[in-house]
Amino acid sequence: MADAGPAPRHPELRAASAGAYLRLRRLFDPSGQTAVVLPLDQGIEGDFPELERAPALVAELVDAGATAFIMRRGMARQAAASFAGRAGLIERVTTRSRLAGRDGEPFLASTPAGVLLDGADAAVFTLFVGPPEDGMLRDFGMFADGCRAAGLPLVGEPFPGGLPGVVPYDGPFEVEDLRTAVRVACEEGADIVKTAWSGSEASFRRVVAYSTVPVLIAGGPRTDDPAAILGMIKGAMDAGARGTAVGRKIWQWPDPPAMLHAVARIVREGADVDAALAALHP
């Protein structure tokens, strides 16, 4: 196999105003180079005993090295004292509960003003790109305009949707479809993109190369194989990702701080999978 060459050059962190830039930097480590983001917004998507004690879980994950959390407004208010001044907050603004099923599209349920009122540093908006592609894409663009006016960074979470054989959120996604979905989020106003794994480092390089903003790798379907989890993260970082936005693979692990520490070894230090596994099982 031919050498894949260097990873795509990281897009710089850019924002429309000083306020937006300052908020964006709070999501990353002090160097501004990498982010270890923990999604904890899945409480309405299933029955998760791990999320019963949110403040205690958040405190453990801050201590283990999380740079930011993705939460819905309710959890953010409940757990604020556990991470205030120590990690950033990305507030989820799109919603759909487990009781509604997985086939329908999430819908917008907040405003930039509401996100700022909660003290968040950014908003995250899930976007299905593909048929019928009307309401969500329009809402995303209009929300992006509101974020720019408010000085609020926007994280786009695009998924190819409405395509044959594709399970909502889980795929499998063709790399060309992921590239298009990511580019749509960039073009319509995202400051960061959180996107799904394409299956290999080589294919994920193509996804990163088509993004005009920094890319975070999402966790995707749950697995109990630590080498697979850490291998995905290593591949994504080597392909040019700026960090992770992995949730269930960390907080559903028997020892969440240990898994987060292993992930951070790869993201921040460039450790290989074996070294990260050693951190997971000292």
Coordinates of C-alpha atoms in Angstrom, one line a residue:
M1 CA 0.0 0.0 0.0
A2 CA 1.4 3.4 -0.9
D3 CA 2.3 5.9 1.8
A4 CA -0.8 8.0 2.6
G5 CA 1.4 11.0 3.2
P6 CA 1.1 13.6 5.9
A7 CA -2.2 14.3 7.5
P8 CA -4.2 17.2 6.3
R9 CA -3.2 20.5 7.8
H10 CA -5.3 21.5 10.7
P11 CA -7.7 24.4 9.9
E12 CA -7.0 27.2 12.4
L13 CA -9.6 28.0 15.0
R14 CA -11.5 30.9 13.6
A15 CA -14.5 32.9 14.9
A16 CA -16.6 35.9 13.8
S17 CA -15.7 37.9 16.9
A18 CA -13.4 38.1 19.9
G19 CA -16.1 36.7 22.2
A20 CA -16.7 33.7 19.9
Y21 CA -13.0 33.0 19.7
L22 CA -12.6 33.1 23.4
R23 CA -15.5 30.7 23.9
L24 CA -14.1 28.4 21.2
R25 CA -10.7 28.3 22.9
R26 CA -12.3 27.1 26.1
L27 CA -13.2 23.8 24.5
F28 CA -9.6 23.0 23.8
D29 CA -6.5 22.4 25.9
P30 CA -4.4 25.4 26.9
S31 CA -2.3 25.1 23.7
G32 CA -5.5 25.3 21.6
Q33 CA -4.4 22.3 19.6
T34 CA -6.5 19.4 20.9
A35 CA -9.9 18.8 22.5
V36 CA -11.2 15.9 24.6
V37 CA -14.9 16.5 24.6
L38 CA -17.3 14.2 26.6
P39 CA -20.9 14.0 25.2
L40 CA -23.3 13.4 28.2
D41 CA -26.4 14.4 26.3
Q42 CA -27.8 10.9 25.8
G43 CA -30.1 10.8 28.9
I44 CA -33.2 11.1 26.8
E45 CA -32.0 8.6 24.2
G46 CA -32.2 5.5 26.5
D47 CA -32.2 4.3 30.0
F48 CA -28.6 4.8 31.3
P49 CA -27.9 4.1 35.0
E50 CA -24.5 5.6 34.5
L51 CA -26.2 9.1 34.1
E52 CA -28.1 8.9 37.4
R53 CA -25.3 10.7 39.3
A54 CA -24.3 13.2 36.7
P55 CA -22.5 15.7 39.0
A56 CA -20.2 13.0 40.4
L57 CA -19.5 11.5 37.0
V58 CA -18.7 14.9 35.6
A59 CA -16.3 15.6 38.4
E60 CA -14.5 12.3 37.8
L61 CA -14.1 13.0 34.1
V62 CA -12.9 16.6 34.7
D63 CA -10.2 15.2 36.9
A64 CA -9.3 12.7 34.2
G65 CA -8.7 15.4 31.6
A66 CA -11.9 16.3 29.8
T67 CA -11.6 19.7 28.1
A68 CA -15.3 20.1 27.5
F69 CA -18.7 18.4 27.9
I70 CA -21.7 18.2 25.6
M71 CA -24.9 18.4 27.7
R72 CA -28.5 19.4 27.4
R73 CA -29.5 22.4 29.4
G74 CA -31.0 20.4 32.3
M75 CA -27.9 18.4 33.0
A76 CA -25.7 21.5 32.5
R77 CA -27.6 23.3 35.3
Q78 CA -27.5 20.2 37.5
A79 CA -23.7 19.5 37.1
A80 CA -22.4 23.1 36.7
A81 CA -20.6 23.2 40.0
S82 CA -18.6 20.0 39.0
F83 CA -16.9 21.6 36.0
A84 CA -17.2 25.4 36.3
G85 CA -13.9 27.1 35.5
R86 CA -12.3 23.7 34.6
A87 CA -13.9 22.6 31.4
G88 CA -16.0 24.1 28.6
L89 CA -19.7 23.5 27.9
I90 CA -21.3 22.7 24.6
E91 CA -25.0 22.8 24.9
R92 CA -27.2 20.4 22.7
V93 CA -29.9 22.4 20.9
T94 CA -31.5 19.6 18.8
T95 CA -33.6 16.9 20.4
R96 CA -35.6 13.7 20.0
S97 CA -36.4 11.2 22.7
R98 CA -36.1 7.4 22.7
L99 CA -39.9 7.2 22.9
A100 CA -40.1 8.8 19.4
G101 CA -37.9 6.2 17.8
R102 CA -34.7 6.6 15.8
D103 CA -36.1 7.0 12.3
G104 CA -37.3 10.6 12.6
E105 CA -35.0 13.6 12.4
P106 CA -34.2 15.6 15.5
F107 CA -35.5 19.1 15.7
L108 CA -34.3 22.5 17.0
A109 CA -35.4 23.2 20.6
S110 CA -33.4 26.2 21.7
T111 CA -32.0 29.5 20.7
P112 CA -28.5 31.1 20.8
A113 CA -29.8 33.5 23.5
G114 CA -30.9 30.5 25.6
V115 CA -27.5 28.8 25.2
L116 CA -25.7 31.9 26.3
L117 CA -28.0 32.3 29.2
D118 CA -26.9 28.8 30.4
G119 CA -23.3 30.0 30.2
A120 CA -22.3 27.6 27.4
D121 CA -19.3 28.2 25.2
A122 CA -20.8 26.7 22.1
A123 CA -24.0 25.0 20.7
V124 CA -24.1 21.6 19.0
F125 CA -26.7 21.0 16.3
T126 CA -27.3 17.5 14.8
L127 CA -28.0 17.7 11.0
F128 CA -29.2 14.9 8.7
V129 CA -27.9 15.8 5.2
G130 CA -29.9 14.1 2.4
P131 CA -33.6 13.6 1.5
P132 CA -35.8 15.3 2.3
E133 CA -33.2 17.9 3.2
D134 CA -35.3 21.0 3.8
G135 CA -36.4 21.9 7.3
M136 CA -33.3 20.8 9.2
L137 CA -30.9 22.4 6.7
R138 CA -32.9 25.7 6.8
D139 CA -33.0 25.6 10.6
F140 CA -29.2 25.0 10.8
G141 CA -28.4 27.9 8.6
M142 CA -30.7 30.3 10.4
F143 CA -29.4 29.1 13.8
A144 CA -25.8 29.6 12.5
D145 CA -26.8 33.2 11.6
G146 CA -28.1 33.7 15.2
C147 CA -24.9 32.2 16.7
R148 CA -22.7 34.5 14.6
A149 CA -24.7 37.5 15.8
A150 CA -24.5 36.4 19.4
G151 CA -20.8 35.6 19.4
L152 CA -21.6 31.9 20.0
P153 CA -19.5 29.1 18.3
L154 CA -21.5 26.4 16.6
V155 CA -20.6 22.7 16.4
G156 CA -22.1 21.0 13.5
E157 CA -22.9 17.2 13.8
P158 CA -23.8 16.2 10.3
F159 CA -24.9 12.7 9.3
P160 CA -25.8 11.4 5.8
G161 CA -29.5 10.6 6.0
G162 CA -32.3 9.2 4.0
L163 CA -30.0 6.9 2.0
P164 CA -30.6 3.1 1.4
G165 CA -29.1 0.8 3.9
V166 CA -28.0 3.6 6.3
V167 CA -29.1 3.3 9.9
P168 CA -29.7 6.7 11.5
Y169 CA -26.6 7.9 13.4
D170 CA -24.8 4.5 13.0
G171 CA -24.3 4.1 9.2
P172 CA -22.6 2.5 7.5
F173 CA -21.6 5.7 5.7
E174 CA -19.8 5.9 2.4
V175 CA -16.8 8.2 2.6
E176 CA -18.1 10.4 -0.2
D177 CA -21.4 10.9 1.6
L178 CA -19.5 11.8 4.9
R179 CA -17.4 14.3 3.0
T180 CA -20.5 15.9 1.5
A181 CA -22.3 16.0 4.9
V182 CA -19.2 17.5 6.6
R183 CA -18.8 20.1 3.9
V184 CA -22.5 21.1 4.1
A185 CA -22.0 21.8 7.8
C186 CA -18.9 23.9 7.1
E187 CA -20.5 25.9 4.3
E188 CA -23.6 26.7 6.3
G189 CA -21.9 28.1 9.3
A190 CA -20.2 25.5 11.6
D191 CA -17.1 26.5 13.5
I192 CA -16.3 22.9 14.4
V193 CA -17.5 19.6 13.0
K194 CA -18.2 16.4 15.0
T195 CA -18.4 13.5 12.6
A196 CA -18.6 9.8 12.3
W197 CA -15.7 7.4 11.7
S198 CA -15.4 6.4 8.1
G199 CA -13.7 3.0 8.9
S200 CA -10.1 3.6 8.2
E201 CA -7.4 6.2 8.6
A202 CA -7.0 6.6 4.8
S203 CA -10.7 7.3 4.3
F204 CA -10.9 9.6 7.3
R205 CA -8.1 11.7 5.8
R206 CA -10.4 12.3 2.9
V207 CA -13.2 13.4 5.2
V208 CA -10.8 15.8 7.1
A209 CA -9.3 17.1 3.9
Y210 CA -12.8 18.3 2.8
S211 CA -13.6 20.1 6.0
T212 CA -12.8 23.8 6.2
V213 CA -13.0 23.8 10.1
P214 CA -11.5 21.6 12.8
V215 CA -12.9 18.1 13.0
L216 CA -13.7 16.0 16.1
I217 CA -14.2 12.3 15.9
A218 CA -17.5 11.0 17.3
G219 CA -17.8 7.8 19.2
G220 CA -20.4 5.9 17.2
P221 CA -21.9 2.5 18.2
R222 CA -20.9 1.0 21.4
T223 CA -18.2 -1.7 21.5
D224 CA -16.5 -3.6 24.4
D225 CA -13.2 -3.9 22.6
P226 CA -10.8 -1.3 24.0
A227 CA -8.3 -1.9 21.1
A228 CA -11.0 -1.0 18.6
I229 CA -12.0 2.1 20.5
L230 CA -8.4 3.4 20.8
G231 CA -7.5 2.3 17.3
M232 CA -10.3 4.4 15.9
I233 CA -9.2 7.4 17.9
K234 CA -5.5 6.9 16.9
G235 CA -6.6 6.6 13.2
A236 CA -8.7 9.7 13.4
M237 CA -5.9 11.8 15.0
D238 CA -3.3 10.5 12.5
A239 CA -5.7 11.5 9.8
G240 CA -5.9 15.1 11.0
A241 CA -8.7 15.3 13.6
R242 CA -8.3 17.9 16.3
G243 CA -9.7 15.8 19.0
T244 CA -12.5 13.5 20.2
A245 CA -16.2 13.8 21.1
V246 CA -16.6 10.3 22.4
G247 CA -19.3 9.6 25.0
R248 CA -20.7 6.2 25.7
K249 CA -17.5 4.4 24.8
I250 CA -16.0 6.3 27.8
W251 CA -18.7 6.7 30.4
Q252 CA -20.1 3.2 29.9
W253 CA -16.7 1.7 30.4
P254 CA -16.3 0.0 33.8
D255 CA -13.7 2.6 34.8
P256 CA -14.6 5.8 32.9
P257 CA -11.6 7.9 34.2
A258 CA -9.2 5.2 33.1
M259 CA -10.6 5.0 29.6
L260 CA -10.6 8.8 29.3
H261 CA -7.0 8.9 30.4
A262 CA -6.1 6.3 27.7
V263 CA -7.9 8.4 25.1
A264 CA -6.1 11.6 26.2
R265 CA -2.8 9.8 25.9
I266 CA -3.5 9.4 22.1
V267 CA -5.1 12.8 21.6
R268 CA -2.6 15.0 23.6
E269 CA 0.6 13.0 23.5
G270 CA 0.3 11.1 20.2
A271 CA 0.7 7.8 22.0
D272 CA 0.2 4.6 20.0
V273 CA -2.6 2.1 20.8
D274 CA -0.4 -0.2 22.9
A275 CA 0.8 2.7 25.1
A276 CA -2.8 3.8 25.5
L277 CA -3.9 0.3 26.4
A278 CA -1.2 0.2 29.0
A279 CA -2.6 3.3 30.5
L280 CA -6.0 1.6 30.6
H281 CA -4.7 -1.5 32.2
P282 CA -1.7 -0.4 34.3

